[in-house]
Amino acid sequence: MTGDNPMFGPNDFKLGIWRMNCEGGLAITKAPERWRAKWEDIEAVAKMADAAGFELILPLARWRGYGGSIDNAALSYETLTQGAALAAITENTSIFVTVHVALVHPVFAAKAVATIDHVSGGRAGLNIVCGWNQEEFDMFGAELIDHDRRYDQGFEWYDIFARLLAGERFDHEGEFYSVKDAYTSPVTVQRPRPVTMSAGGSAAGRAFAAKAADFLFAVPRDLDHARQLVSEIEETSSQAGRHAGIFGISHVVCRETQEEAEEFYDYYAVEMADNEALDYWVGAKQATSGSVPDEVFRQRRRVAGGHGSVPLIGTPDKVAADLVELHKAGFAGTTVSFLDFKKELPFFVDRVLPLLEETGLRRPVSGA
Ligand SMILES: Cc1cc2nc3c(=O)[nH]c(=O)nc-3n(C[C@H](O)[C@H](O)[C@H](O)COP(=O)(O)O)c2cc1C
């Protein structure tokens, strides 16, 4: 791969911001302090993360809310459009888009991602998702096909996307797509294609990542499980002869004291949990996805706190130590999400990043 995408930069443990394009962020809570996804706040956080050396900003692709009295996650910005806007106001970080293969045609996606890649000078990234929510697909008149066939569609989608950006001009008659005399111009600055990520943790999802993704999103329930996941994913990669970096998702409450952090975590993820939305998400995910371990679905605080992701709760020392452990388990990096990204990211940047720099996992931002 050529290009200077920061996802291939020198830091041994990479950091990203996840889901700030969506109201509620990664939490499923009714707490009034929750993330409201106002555009000026998204801009401010993007600039802050960019200046602090975060490797990526990654959005959720979502078309409707989780229902219940506040319809959590209903408000979200479309990711390709947002990507072009963020590309124009950032300088270093990778600007990811998230695309549903069944809802966005690969010819359209190739041109849109190439556009963002040119606006950003080679910093575009693509997160490929095969989807999990029938109601969302109903809005497009699309069918959520059987689980593993969704990945067959993903493979076909990816082949078309990658061939277009490699500069090919071709006809294709497949099971899911038919294209005639297709090409795209411009192609991406990154060659032969932009950095890719995929977000599917089932066996079929891992096999897909081994072919199409540079990074696979995985959802560990704890550090032991993180190590187990890495060895399982590595096995799939070895069989495929291609290795994707493994990326985690985490939600962070970082405060001066452990008590303060835990108290706030309990407040937004237990006391103020959005239980109707939580039931909806758990039910739909259990029925259609293999990404999240069953035990995690029963841990309601973790689901309300961060959709079942790894909780990083405590002092800067504790949060930094947990991140180091994720690295030792074999993770290439993780995304971090906060209840209020704008309010809480500065503390993380000021207090946790220097600790990671001391360990050598990350370099100080040049000029800092
Ligand atoms: C980290 C992560 C991020 C995801 N992001 C999205 C997303 O933005 N939109 C979406 O519809 N699905 C998203 N998904 C779900 C994928 O659509 C995935 O296809 C679904 O979980 C079913 O596949 P699986 O059983 O292989 O996980 C995400 C999944 C994970 C693990």
mmCIF file of C-alpha atoms and ligand atoms in Angstrom:
data_model
loop_
_atom_site.group_PDB
_atom_site.id
_atom_site.type_symbol
_atom_site.label_atom_id
_atom_site.label_comp_id
_atom_site.label_asym_id
_atom_site.label_seq_id
_atom_site.Cartn_x
_atom_site.Cartn_y
_atom_site.Cartn_z
ATOM 1 C CA MET A 1 0.000 0.000 0.000
ATOM 2 C CA THR A 2 1.253 3.463 -0.730
ATOM 3 C CA GLY A 3 0.161 6.779 0.728
ATOM 4 C CA ASP A 4 0.629 8.277 4.159
ATOM 5 C CA ASN A 5 -2.501 7.096 5.863
ATOM 6 C CA PRO A 6 -1.898 7.394 9.636
ATOM 7 C CA MET A 7 -3.384 3.927 10.133
ATOM 8 C CA PHE A 8 0.000 2.674 8.895
ATOM 9 C CA GLY A 9 1.926 5.259 10.963
ATOM 10 C CA PRO A 10 4.586 4.611 13.596
ATOM 11 C CA ASN A 11 2.540 4.324 16.810
ATOM 12 C CA ASP A 12 2.427 0.741 18.102
ATOM 13 C CA PHE A 13 -1.012 1.268 19.607
ATOM 14 C CA LYS A 14 -3.438 3.314 17.588
ATOM 15 C CA LEU A 15 -6.362 5.351 18.860
ATOM 16 C CA GLY A 16 -9.619 6.354 17.267
ATOM 17 C CA ILE A 17 -12.846 8.174 18.017
ATOM 18 C CA TRP A 18 -15.985 6.122 17.347
ATOM 19 C CA ARG A 19 -19.647 7.045 16.910
ATOM 20 C CA MET A 20 -19.503 10.764 17.568
ATOM 21 C CA ASN A 21 -21.625 11.318 14.415
ATOM 22 C CA CYS A 22 -24.564 9.841 16.278
ATOM 23 C CA GLU A 23 -26.731 11.161 19.109
ATOM 24 C CA GLY A 24 -25.981 9.195 22.270
ATOM 25 C CA GLY A 25 -22.502 8.331 20.982
ATOM 26 C CA LEU A 26 -21.658 4.821 22.166
ATOM 27 C CA ALA A 27 -23.882 4.992 25.259
ATOM 28 C CA ILE A 28 -27.503 3.852 25.540
ATOM 29 C CA THR A 29 -28.632 6.253 28.217
ATOM 30 C CA LYS A 30 -31.200 8.895 29.008
ATOM 31 C CA ALA A 31 -28.720 10.975 31.028
ATOM 32 C CA PRO A 32 -29.208 14.602 29.984
ATOM 33 C CA GLU A 33 -25.420 14.944 29.718
ATOM 34 C CA ARG A 34 -25.408 12.429 26.849
ATOM 35 C CA TRP A 35 -23.780 13.284 23.508
ATOM 36 C CA ARG A 36 -26.126 15.353 21.325
ATOM 37 C CA ALA A 37 -24.046 15.206 18.149
ATOM 38 C CA LYS A 38 -24.314 18.913 17.395
ATOM 39 C CA TRP A 39 -22.288 19.671 14.305
ATOM 40 C CA GLU A 40 -20.175 22.384 15.952
ATOM 41 C CA ASP A 41 -19.260 19.934 18.722
ATOM 42 C CA ILE A 42 -18.332 17.236 16.213
ATOM 43 C CA GLU A 43 -16.086 19.738 14.446
ATOM 44 C CA ALA A 44 -14.449 20.719 17.730
ATOM 45 C CA VAL A 45 -13.775 17.105 18.750
ATOM 46 C CA ALA A 46 -12.473 16.213 15.282
ATOM 47 C CA LYS A 47 -9.979 19.071 15.451
ATOM 48 C CA MET A 48 -8.974 18.140 19.003
ATOM 49 C CA ALA A 49 -8.410 14.465 18.134
ATOM 50 C CA ASP A 50 -6.552 15.437 14.975
ATOM 51 C CA ALA A 51 -4.198 17.744 16.874
ATOM 52 C CA ALA A 52 -3.621 15.099 19.567
ATOM 53 C CA GLY A 53 -2.450 12.509 17.049
ATOM 54 C CA PHE A 54 -5.449 10.169 17.015
ATOM 55 C CA GLU A 55 -5.116 7.870 14.023
ATOM 56 C CA LEU A 56 -8.776 7.758 13.026
ATOM 57 C CA ILE A 57 -12.269 9.123 13.339
ATOM 58 C CA LEU A 58 -14.816 6.434 12.615
ATOM 59 C CA PRO A 59 -18.565 6.985 12.208
ATOM 60 C CA LEU A 60 -21.567 4.726 12.661
ATOM 61 C CA ALA A 61 -23.750 4.071 9.619
ATOM 62 C CA ARG A 62 -27.263 4.176 10.999
ATOM 63 C CA TRP A 63 -30.588 5.112 9.448
ATOM 64 C CA ARG A 64 -33.051 4.948 12.347
ATOM 65 C CA GLY A 65 -33.164 4.989 16.143
ATOM 66 C CA TYR A 66 -33.577 2.254 18.735
ATOM 67 C CA GLY A 67 -37.108 3.353 19.667
ATOM 68 C CA GLY A 68 -38.305 4.023 23.199
ATOM 69 C CA SER A 69 -39.095 7.430 24.600
ATOM 70 C CA ILE A 70 -35.976 9.200 23.310
ATOM 71 C CA ASP A 71 -35.381 7.125 20.159
ATOM 72 C CA ASN A 72 -31.686 6.761 20.967
ATOM 73 C CA ALA A 73 -29.340 6.964 17.948
ATOM 74 C CA ALA A 74 -32.053 8.306 15.618
ATOM 75 C CA LEU A 75 -30.050 11.445 14.854
ATOM 76 C CA SER A 76 -26.870 10.614 12.982
ATOM 77 C CA TYR A 77 -24.926 12.201 10.158
ATOM 78 C CA GLU A 78 -24.445 10.247 6.944
ATOM 79 C CA THR A 79 -20.861 9.065 6.874
ATOM 80 C CA LEU A 80 -19.662 9.796 3.320
ATOM 81 C CA THR A 81 -21.002 13.334 3.412
ATOM 82 C CA GLN A 82 -19.598 13.885 6.891
ATOM 83 C CA GLY A 83 -16.295 12.380 5.763
ATOM 84 C CA ALA A 84 -15.812 15.040 3.096
ATOM 85 C CA ALA A 85 -16.566 17.781 5.624
ATOM 86 C CA LEU A 86 -14.178 16.396 8.257
ATOM 87 C CA ALA A 87 -11.489 15.823 5.641
ATOM 88 C CA ALA A 88 -11.538 19.541 4.936
ATOM 89 C CA ILE A 89 -11.081 20.633 8.565
ATOM 90 C CA THR A 90 -8.475 18.094 9.738
ATOM 91 C CA GLU A 91 -4.846 17.617 8.772
ATOM 92 C CA ASN A 92 -3.518 14.330 10.047
ATOM 93 C CA THR A 93 -6.095 11.807 11.141
ATOM 94 C CA SER A 94 -7.656 9.147 8.967
ATOM 95 C CA ILE A 95 -11.248 9.989 8.074
ATOM 96 C CA PHE A 96 -13.252 6.803 7.928
ATOM 97 C CA VAL A 97 -16.645 6.280 6.368
ATOM 98 C CA THR A 98 -18.899 3.330 7.147
ATOM 99 C CA VAL A 99 -20.764 1.773 4.249
ATOM 100 C CA HIS A 100 -23.496 -0.893 4.179
ATOM 101 C CA VAL A 101 -22.772 -3.100 1.189
ATOM 102 C CA ALA A 102 -26.469 -3.769 0.589
ATOM 103 C CA LEU A 103 -27.450 -0.092 0.661
ATOM 104 C CA VAL A 104 -24.615 1.735 -1.111
ATOM 105 C CA HIS A 105 -23.595 0.633 -4.590
ATOM 106 C CA PRO A 106 -19.848 -0.045 -4.969
ATOM 107 C CA VAL A 107 -19.577 2.240 -8.017
ATOM 108 C CA PHE A 108 -20.998 5.108 -5.968
ATOM 109 C CA ALA A 109 -18.848 4.237 -2.939
ATOM 110 C CA ALA A 110 -15.631 4.101 -4.989
ATOM 111 C CA LYS A 111 -16.167 7.617 -6.336
ATOM 112 C CA ALA A 112 -17.281 9.018 -2.988
ATOM 113 C CA VAL A 113 -14.322 7.517 -1.105
ATOM 114 C CA ALA A 114 -11.924 8.713 -3.828
ATOM 115 C CA THR A 115 -13.395 12.203 -3.411
ATOM 116 C CA ILE A 116 -12.724 12.157 0.338
ATOM 117 C CA ASP A 117 -9.250 10.775 -0.303
ATOM 118 C CA HIS A 118 -8.434 13.726 -2.540
ATOM 119 C CA VAL A 119 -9.949 16.297 -0.165
ATOM 120 C CA SER A 120 -7.894 14.815 2.692
ATOM 121 C CA GLY A 121 -4.669 14.151 0.799
ATOM 122 C CA GLY A 122 -4.811 10.363 1.187
ATOM 123 C CA ARG A 123 -6.433 10.023 4.609
ATOM 124 C CA ALA A 124 -9.726 8.339 3.707
ATOM 125 C CA GLY A 125 -10.623 5.005 5.281
ATOM 126 C CA LEU A 126 -13.459 2.607 4.572
ATOM 127 C CA ASN A 127 -15.286 0.557 7.192
ATOM 128 C CA ILE A 128 -17.281 -2.137 5.407
ATOM 129 C CA VAL A 129 -20.413 -3.393 7.179
ATOM 130 C CA CYS A 130 -22.869 -6.032 6.042
ATOM 131 C CA GLY A 131 -25.690 -4.884 8.337
ATOM 132 C CA TRP A 132 -27.864 -6.407 11.029
ATOM 133 C CA ASN A 133 -31.127 -4.493 11.223
ATOM 134 C CA GLN A 134 -34.142 -5.439 9.075
ATOM 135 C CA GLU A 135 -36.159 -2.312 9.959
ATOM 136 C CA GLU A 136 -33.294 -0.194 8.728
ATOM 137 C CA PHE A 137 -33.098 -2.193 5.510
ATOM 138 C CA ASP A 138 -36.908 -1.870 5.108
ATOM 139 C CA MET A 139 -36.417 1.887 4.713
ATOM 140 C CA PHE A 140 -34.574 1.094 1.466
ATOM 141 C CA GLY A 141 -36.848 -1.754 0.424
ATOM 142 C CA ALA A 142 -33.827 -4.029 0.930
ATOM 143 C CA GLU A 143 -33.815 -7.502 2.423
ATOM 144 C CA LEU A 144 -31.504 -8.463 5.274
ATOM 145 C CA ILE A 145 -30.444 -11.748 3.704
ATOM 146 C CA ASP A 146 -29.115 -14.762 5.656
ATOM 147 C CA HIS A 147 -26.130 -14.016 7.819
ATOM 148 C CA ASP A 148 -23.346 -15.718 5.867
ATOM 149 C CA ARG A 149 -24.772 -14.715 2.486
ATOM 150 C CA ARG A 150 -24.434 -11.096 3.585
ATOM 151 C CA TYR A 151 -20.700 -11.702 3.568
ATOM 152 C CA ASP A 152 -20.894 -13.298 0.074
ATOM 153 C CA GLN A 153 -22.437 -10.016 -0.977
ATOM 154 C CA GLY A 154 -19.683 -8.192 0.892
ATOM 155 C CA PHE A 155 -17.006 -10.073 -1.073
ATOM 156 C CA GLU A 156 -18.611 -9.215 -4.390
ATOM 157 C CA TRP A 157 -19.051 -5.575 -3.337
ATOM 158 C CA TYR A 158 -15.426 -5.346 -2.225
ATOM 159 C CA ASP A 159 -14.104 -6.871 -5.467
ATOM 160 C CA ILE A 160 -15.927 -4.284 -7.557
ATOM 161 C CA PHE A 161 -14.869 -1.437 -5.263
ATOM 162 C CA ALA A 162 -11.211 -2.496 -5.224
ATOM 163 C CA ARG A 163 -11.011 -3.128 -8.978
ATOM 164 C CA LEU A 164 -12.479 0.304 -9.733
ATOM 165 C CA LEU A 165 -9.976 2.037 -7.488
ATOM 166 C CA ALA A 166 -7.139 -0.019 -8.924
ATOM 167 C CA GLY A 167 -8.023 1.721 -12.197
ATOM 168 C CA GLU A 168 -9.767 -1.123 -14.010
ATOM 169 C CA ARG A 169 -12.591 -0.605 -16.497
ATOM 170 C CA PHE A 170 -14.836 -3.674 -16.672
ATOM 171 C CA ASP A 171 -18.180 -5.463 -16.975
ATOM 172 C CA HIS A 172 -19.331 -7.661 -14.112
ATOM 173 C CA GLU A 173 -22.349 -9.984 -13.857
ATOM 174 C CA GLY A 174 -22.543 -11.421 -10.360
ATOM 175 C CA GLU A 175 -25.041 -12.744 -7.866
ATOM 176 C CA PHE A 176 -25.652 -9.351 -6.280
ATOM 177 C CA TYR A 177 -24.335 -6.710 -8.677
ATOM 178 C CA SER A 178 -24.319 -6.128 -12.376
ATOM 179 C CA VAL A 179 -22.092 -3.370 -13.757
ATOM 180 C CA LYS A 180 -21.380 -2.433 -17.340
ATOM 181 C CA ASP A 181 -18.305 -0.593 -18.620
ATOM 182 C CA ALA A 182 -17.642 0.599 -15.079
ATOM 183 C CA TYR A 183 -14.671 2.730 -14.076
ATOM 184 C CA THR A 184 -14.014 5.598 -11.704
ATOM 185 C CA SER A 185 -12.007 8.752 -11.999
ATOM 186 C CA PRO A 186 -10.270 9.977 -10.002
ATOM 187 C CA VAL A 187 -8.930 6.880 -8.295
ATOM 188 C CA THR A 188 -7.757 7.215 -4.714
ATOM 189 C CA VAL A 189 -4.504 8.910 -3.697
ATOM 190 C CA GLN A 190 -3.769 5.796 -1.609
ATOM 191 C CA ARG A 191 -2.735 2.967 -3.915
ATOM 192 C CA PRO A 192 -4.024 0.509 -4.870
ATOM 193 C CA ARG A 193 -6.979 1.308 -2.588
ATOM 194 C CA PRO A 194 -7.684 3.155 0.670
ATOM 195 C CA VAL A 195 -7.189 1.591 4.092
ATOM 196 C CA THR A 196 -10.093 -0.717 4.952
ATOM 197 C CA MET A 197 -11.656 -1.970 8.125
ATOM 198 C CA SER A 198 -14.490 -4.413 8.588
ATOM 199 C CA ALA A 199 -16.856 -4.736 11.476
ATOM 200 C CA GLY A 200 -18.099 -8.273 11.742
ATOM 201 C CA GLY A 201 -16.949 -10.673 14.418
ATOM 202 C CA SER A 202 -18.635 -13.942 13.384
ATOM 203 C CA ALA A 203 -16.637 -16.687 11.654
ATOM 204 C CA ALA A 204 -17.912 -15.388 8.308
ATOM 205 C CA GLY A 205 -17.047 -11.830 9.358
ATOM 206 C CA ARG A 206 -13.497 -12.848 10.223
ATOM 207 C CA ALA A 207 -13.059 -14.682 6.927
ATOM 208 C CA PHE A 208 -14.244 -11.534 5.180
ATOM 209 C CA ALA A 209 -11.717 -9.391 7.067
ATOM 210 C CA ALA A 210 -8.929 -11.791 6.171
ATOM 211 C CA LYS A 211 -9.580 -11.052 2.523
ATOM 212 C CA ALA A 212 -10.808 -7.482 2.403
ATOM 213 C CA ALA A 213 -9.759 -5.563 5.500
ATOM 214 C CA ASP A 214 -6.541 -4.099 6.831
ATOM 215 C CA PHE A 215 -8.136 -3.961 10.283
ATOM 216 C CA LEU A 216 -10.878 -6.019 11.882
ATOM 217 C CA PHE A 217 -13.026 -4.626 14.643
ATOM 218 C CA ALA A 218 -13.391 -7.094 17.501
ATOM 219 C CA VAL A 219 -15.390 -6.838 20.732
ATOM 220 C CA PRO A 220 -13.494 -8.377 23.669
ATOM 221 C CA ARG A 221 -15.387 -8.788 26.956
ATOM 222 C CA ASP A 222 -12.211 -8.675 29.071
ATOM 223 C CA LEU A 223 -8.466 -9.115 28.735
ATOM 224 C CA ASP A 224 -8.512 -12.910 28.778
ATOM 225 C CA HIS A 225 -11.127 -12.867 26.097
ATOM 226 C CA ALA A 226 -9.082 -10.277 24.174
ATOM 227 C CA ARG A 227 -6.149 -12.723 24.072
ATOM 228 C CA GLN A 228 -8.453 -15.551 23.014
ATOM 229 C CA LEU A 229 -9.969 -13.422 20.248
ATOM 230 C CA VAL A 230 -6.553 -12.515 18.920
ATOM 231 C CA SER A 231 -5.501 -16.155 18.693
ATOM 232 C CA GLU A 232 -8.779 -17.160 16.999
ATOM 233 C CA ILE A 233 -8.602 -14.312 14.503
ATOM 234 C CA GLU A 234 -4.934 -15.030 13.803
ATOM 235 C CA GLU A 235 -5.836 -18.624 13.025
ATOM 236 C CA THR A 236 -8.403 -17.509 10.434
ATOM 237 C CA SER A 237 -5.848 -15.085 9.001
ATOM 238 C CA SER A 238 -3.172 -17.789 8.785
ATOM 239 C CA GLN A 239 -5.547 -20.044 6.884
ATOM 240 C CA ALA A 240 -6.287 -17.182 4.496
ATOM 241 C CA GLY A 241 -2.608 -16.217 4.267
ATOM 242 C CA ARG A 242 -3.365 -12.580 5.038
ATOM 243 C CA HIS A 243 -3.361 -10.778 8.383
ATOM 244 C CA ALA A 244 -5.619 -7.914 9.368
ATOM 245 C CA GLY A 245 -4.709 -5.809 12.400
ATOM 246 C CA ILE A 246 -7.182 -6.278 15.246
ATOM 247 C CA PHE A 247 -8.906 -3.203 16.605
ATOM 248 C CA GLY A 248 -11.008 -2.938 19.759
ATOM 249 C CA ILE A 249 -13.843 -0.690 20.867
ATOM 250 C CA SER A 250 -13.934 0.843 24.319
ATOM 251 C CA HIS A 251 -15.919 3.332 26.359
ATOM 252 C CA VAL A 252 -14.050 5.592 28.736
ATOM 253 C CA VAL A 253 -14.864 7.347 31.978
ATOM 254 C CA CYS A 254 -11.597 8.859 33.163
ATOM 255 C CA ARG A 255 -11.511 10.982 36.309
ATOM 256 C CA GLU A 256 -9.033 12.104 39.013
ATOM 257 C CA THR A 257 -10.210 9.332 41.336
ATOM 258 C CA GLN A 258 -11.465 5.791 40.800
ATOM 259 C CA GLU A 259 -14.565 6.511 42.908
ATOM 260 C CA GLU A 260 -15.508 9.538 40.844
ATOM 261 C CA ALA A 261 -15.192 7.560 37.606
ATOM 262 C CA GLU A 262 -17.199 4.597 38.874
ATOM 263 C CA GLU A 263 -19.886 6.811 40.331
ATOM 264 C CA PHE A 264 -20.375 8.597 37.018
ATOM 265 C CA TYR A 265 -20.341 5.307 35.116
ATOM 266 C CA ASP A 266 -23.101 3.925 37.391
ATOM 267 C CA TYR A 267 -25.044 7.142 37.010
ATOM 268 C CA TYR A 268 -25.274 7.155 33.226
ATOM 269 C CA ALA A 269 -25.126 3.413 32.527
ATOM 270 C CA VAL A 270 -27.248 2.027 35.380
ATOM 271 C CA GLU A 271 -29.403 4.714 36.969
ATOM 272 C CA MET A 272 -30.102 6.527 33.692
ATOM 273 C CA ALA A 273 -29.831 3.539 31.327
ATOM 274 C CA ASP A 274 -32.292 3.685 28.436
ATOM 275 C CA ASN A 275 -33.797 0.270 29.125
ATOM 276 C CA GLU A 276 -36.245 0.194 26.229
ATOM 277 C CA ALA A 277 -33.491 0.995 23.732
ATOM 278 C CA LEU A 278 -31.206 -1.487 25.449
ATOM 279 C CA ASP A 279 -33.742 -4.298 25.083
ATOM 280 C CA TYR A 280 -34.242 -3.390 21.452
ATOM 281 C CA TRP A 281 -30.525 -3.427 20.635
ATOM 282 C CA VAL A 282 -29.815 -6.642 22.523
ATOM 283 C CA GLY A 283 -32.780 -8.442 20.938
ATOM 284 C CA ALA A 284 -31.989 -7.382 17.388
ATOM 285 C CA LYS A 285 -28.265 -8.053 17.724
ATOM 286 C CA GLN A 286 -28.727 -11.487 19.261
ATOM 287 C CA ALA A 287 -30.976 -12.429 16.372
ATOM 288 C CA THR A 288 -28.748 -11.215 13.554
ATOM 289 C CA SER A 289 -25.103 -10.868 14.599
ATOM 290 C CA GLY A 290 -22.284 -13.035 15.905
ATOM 291 C CA SER A 291 -20.029 -10.136 16.941
ATOM 292 C CA VAL A 292 -20.859 -9.801 20.597
ATOM 293 C CA PRO A 293 -20.380 -12.700 23.055
ATOM 294 C CA ASP A 294 -23.666 -13.812 24.688
ATOM 295 C CA GLU A 295 -22.405 -13.106 28.219
ATOM 296 C CA VAL A 296 -21.925 -9.473 27.278
ATOM 297 C CA PHE A 297 -25.595 -9.106 26.387
ATOM 298 C CA ARG A 298 -26.436 -9.975 30.009
ATOM 299 C CA GLN A 299 -24.123 -7.269 31.380
ATOM 300 C CA ARG A 300 -26.532 -4.389 31.091
ATOM 301 C CA ARG A 301 -24.217 -1.737 32.515
ATOM 302 C CA ARG A 302 -21.634 -2.533 29.872
ATOM 303 C CA VAL A 303 -24.241 -2.483 27.107
ATOM 304 C CA ALA A 304 -25.751 0.812 28.289
ATOM 305 C CA GLY A 305 -22.258 2.181 28.936
ATOM 306 C CA GLY A 306 -20.853 1.348 25.521
ATOM 307 C CA HIS A 307 -22.759 -1.226 23.463
ATOM 308 C CA GLY A 308 -20.941 -4.107 25.152
ATOM 309 C CA SER A 309 -17.461 -2.765 24.436
ATOM 310 C CA VAL A 310 -14.521 -2.757 26.873
ATOM 311 C CA PRO A 311 -15.102 -0.367 29.787
ATOM 312 C CA LEU A 312 -12.059 1.754 30.656
ATOM 313 C CA ILE A 313 -13.159 3.250 33.941
ATOM 314 C CA GLY A 314 -10.941 5.017 36.434
ATOM 315 C CA THR A 315 -7.965 7.246 36.934
ATOM 316 C CA PRO A 316 -5.579 8.152 34.109
ATOM 317 C CA ASP A 317 -3.147 5.489 35.441
ATOM 318 C CA LYS A 318 -5.833 2.808 35.375
ATOM 319 C CA VAL A 319 -7.086 3.731 31.899
ATOM 320 C CA ALA A 320 -3.532 3.848 30.506
ATOM 321 C CA ALA A 321 -2.703 0.496 32.139
ATOM 322 C CA ASP A 322 -5.790 -1.113 30.582
ATOM 323 C CA LEU A 323 -4.823 0.227 27.158
ATOM 324 C CA VAL A 324 -1.326 -1.210 27.556
ATOM 325 C CA GLU A 325 -2.883 -4.591 28.399
ATOM 326 C CA LEU A 326 -4.988 -4.471 25.240
ATOM 327 C CA HIS A 327 -1.805 -3.851 23.288
ATOM 328 C CA LYS A 328 -0.090 -6.778 25.025
ATOM 329 C CA ALA A 329 -3.061 -8.976 24.152
ATOM 330 C CA GLY A 330 -2.269 -8.292 20.495
ATOM 331 C CA PHE A 331 -4.580 -5.417 19.618
ATOM 332 C CA ALA A 332 -3.318 -2.905 17.063
ATOM 333 C CA GLY A 333 -5.371 -0.204 18.749
ATOM 334 C CA THR A 334 -8.772 0.739 20.000
ATOM 335 C CA THR A 335 -11.396 3.353 19.571
ATOM 336 C CA VAL A 336 -12.406 5.345 22.625
ATOM 337 C CA SER A 337 -15.823 6.886 23.165
ATOM 338 C CA PHE A 338 -16.974 9.201 25.935
ATOM 339 C CA LEU A 339 -20.403 10.145 27.227
ATOM 340 C CA ASP A 340 -19.589 13.715 26.203
ATOM 341 C CA PHE A 341 -16.680 13.647 23.756
ATOM 342 C CA LYS A 342 -16.121 17.395 23.844
ATOM 343 C CA LYS A 343 -16.041 17.697 27.594
ATOM 344 C CA GLU A 344 -14.073 14.533 28.341
ATOM 345 C CA LEU A 345 -11.555 14.159 25.515
ATOM 346 C CA PRO A 346 -9.276 16.990 26.756
ATOM 347 C CA PHE A 347 -8.702 15.206 30.102
ATOM 348 C CA PHE A 348 -7.851 11.971 28.253
ATOM 349 C CA VAL A 349 -5.464 13.818 25.954
ATOM 350 C CA ASP A 350 -3.775 15.707 28.794
ATOM 351 C CA ARG A 351 -3.522 12.858 31.276
ATOM 352 C CA VAL A 352 -3.666 9.483 29.525
ATOM 353 C CA LEU A 353 -1.742 10.127 26.308
ATOM 354 C CA PRO A 354 1.464 11.181 28.133
ATOM 355 C CA LEU A 355 1.362 7.903 30.081
ATOM 356 C CA LEU A 356 1.101 5.942 26.832
ATOM 357 C CA GLU A 357 3.997 7.961 25.470
ATOM 358 C CA GLU A 358 6.086 7.039 28.533
ATOM 359 C CA THR A 359 5.531 3.357 27.733
ATOM 360 C CA GLY A 360 6.730 3.942 24.168
ATOM 361 C CA LEU A 361 3.440 2.767 22.664
ATOM 362 C CA ARG A 362 2.771 6.192 21.226
ATOM 363 C CA ARG A 363 5.011 9.047 20.192
ATOM 364 C CA PRO A 364 4.362 12.613 21.271
ATOM 365 C CA VAL A 365 2.806 14.642 18.489
ATOM 366 C CA SER A 366 5.631 16.468 16.752
ATOM 367 C CA GLY A 367 5.787 20.080 17.816
ATOM 368 C CA ALA A 368 3.904 19.254 21.039
HETATM 369 C C1 LIG B 1 -17.256 -2.462 15.870
HETATM 370 C C2 LIG B 1 -18.451 -2.674 15.045
HETATM 371 C C3 LIG B 1 -18.969 -1.593 14.350
HETATM 372 C C4 LIG B 1 -20.094 -1.751 13.578
HETATM 373 N N1 LIG B 1 -20.602 -0.681 12.924
HETATM 374 C C5 LIG B 1 -21.760 -0.808 12.262
HETATM 375 C C6 LIG B 1 -22.379 0.308 11.660
HETATM 376 O O1 LIG B 1 -21.866 1.419 11.694
HETATM 377 N N2 LIG B 1 -23.577 0.103 11.050
HETATM 378 C C7 LIG B 1 -24.160 -1.136 10.986
HETATM 379 O O2 LIG B 1 -25.239 -1.261 10.445
HETATM 380 N N3 LIG B 1 -23.566 -2.200 11.511
HETATM 381 C C8 LIG B 1 -22.396 -2.065 12.162
HETATM 382 N N4 LIG B 1 -21.832 -3.166 12.732
HETATM 383 C C9 LIG B 1 -22.448 -4.488 12.561
HETATM 384 C C10 LIG B 1 -22.129 -5.104 11.233
HETATM 385 O O3 LIG B 1 -23.147 -4.669 10.365
HETATM 386 C C11 LIG B 1 -22.098 -6.647 11.207
HETATM 387 O O4 LIG B 1 -22.316 -7.028 9.925
HETATM 388 C C12 LIG B 1 -23.114 -7.311 12.036
HETATM 389 O O5 LIG B 1 -22.640 -7.239 13.334
HETATM 390 C C13 LIG B 1 -23.346 -8.817 11.651
HETATM 391 O O6 LIG B 1 -22.160 -9.500 11.356
HETATM 392 P P1 LIG B 1 -21.335 -10.372 12.388
HETATM 393 O O7 LIG B 1 -22.243 -11.437 12.884
HETATM 394 O O8 LIG B 1 -20.189 -10.922 11.585
HETATM 395 O O9 LIG B 1 -20.877 -9.434 13.430
HETATM 396 C C14 LIG B 1 -20.708 -3.023 13.494
HETATM 397 C C15 LIG B 1 -20.168 -4.118 14.181
HETATM 398 C C16 LIG B 1 -19.060 -3.956 14.957
HETATM 399 C C17 LIG B 1 -18.494 -5.148 15.665
#
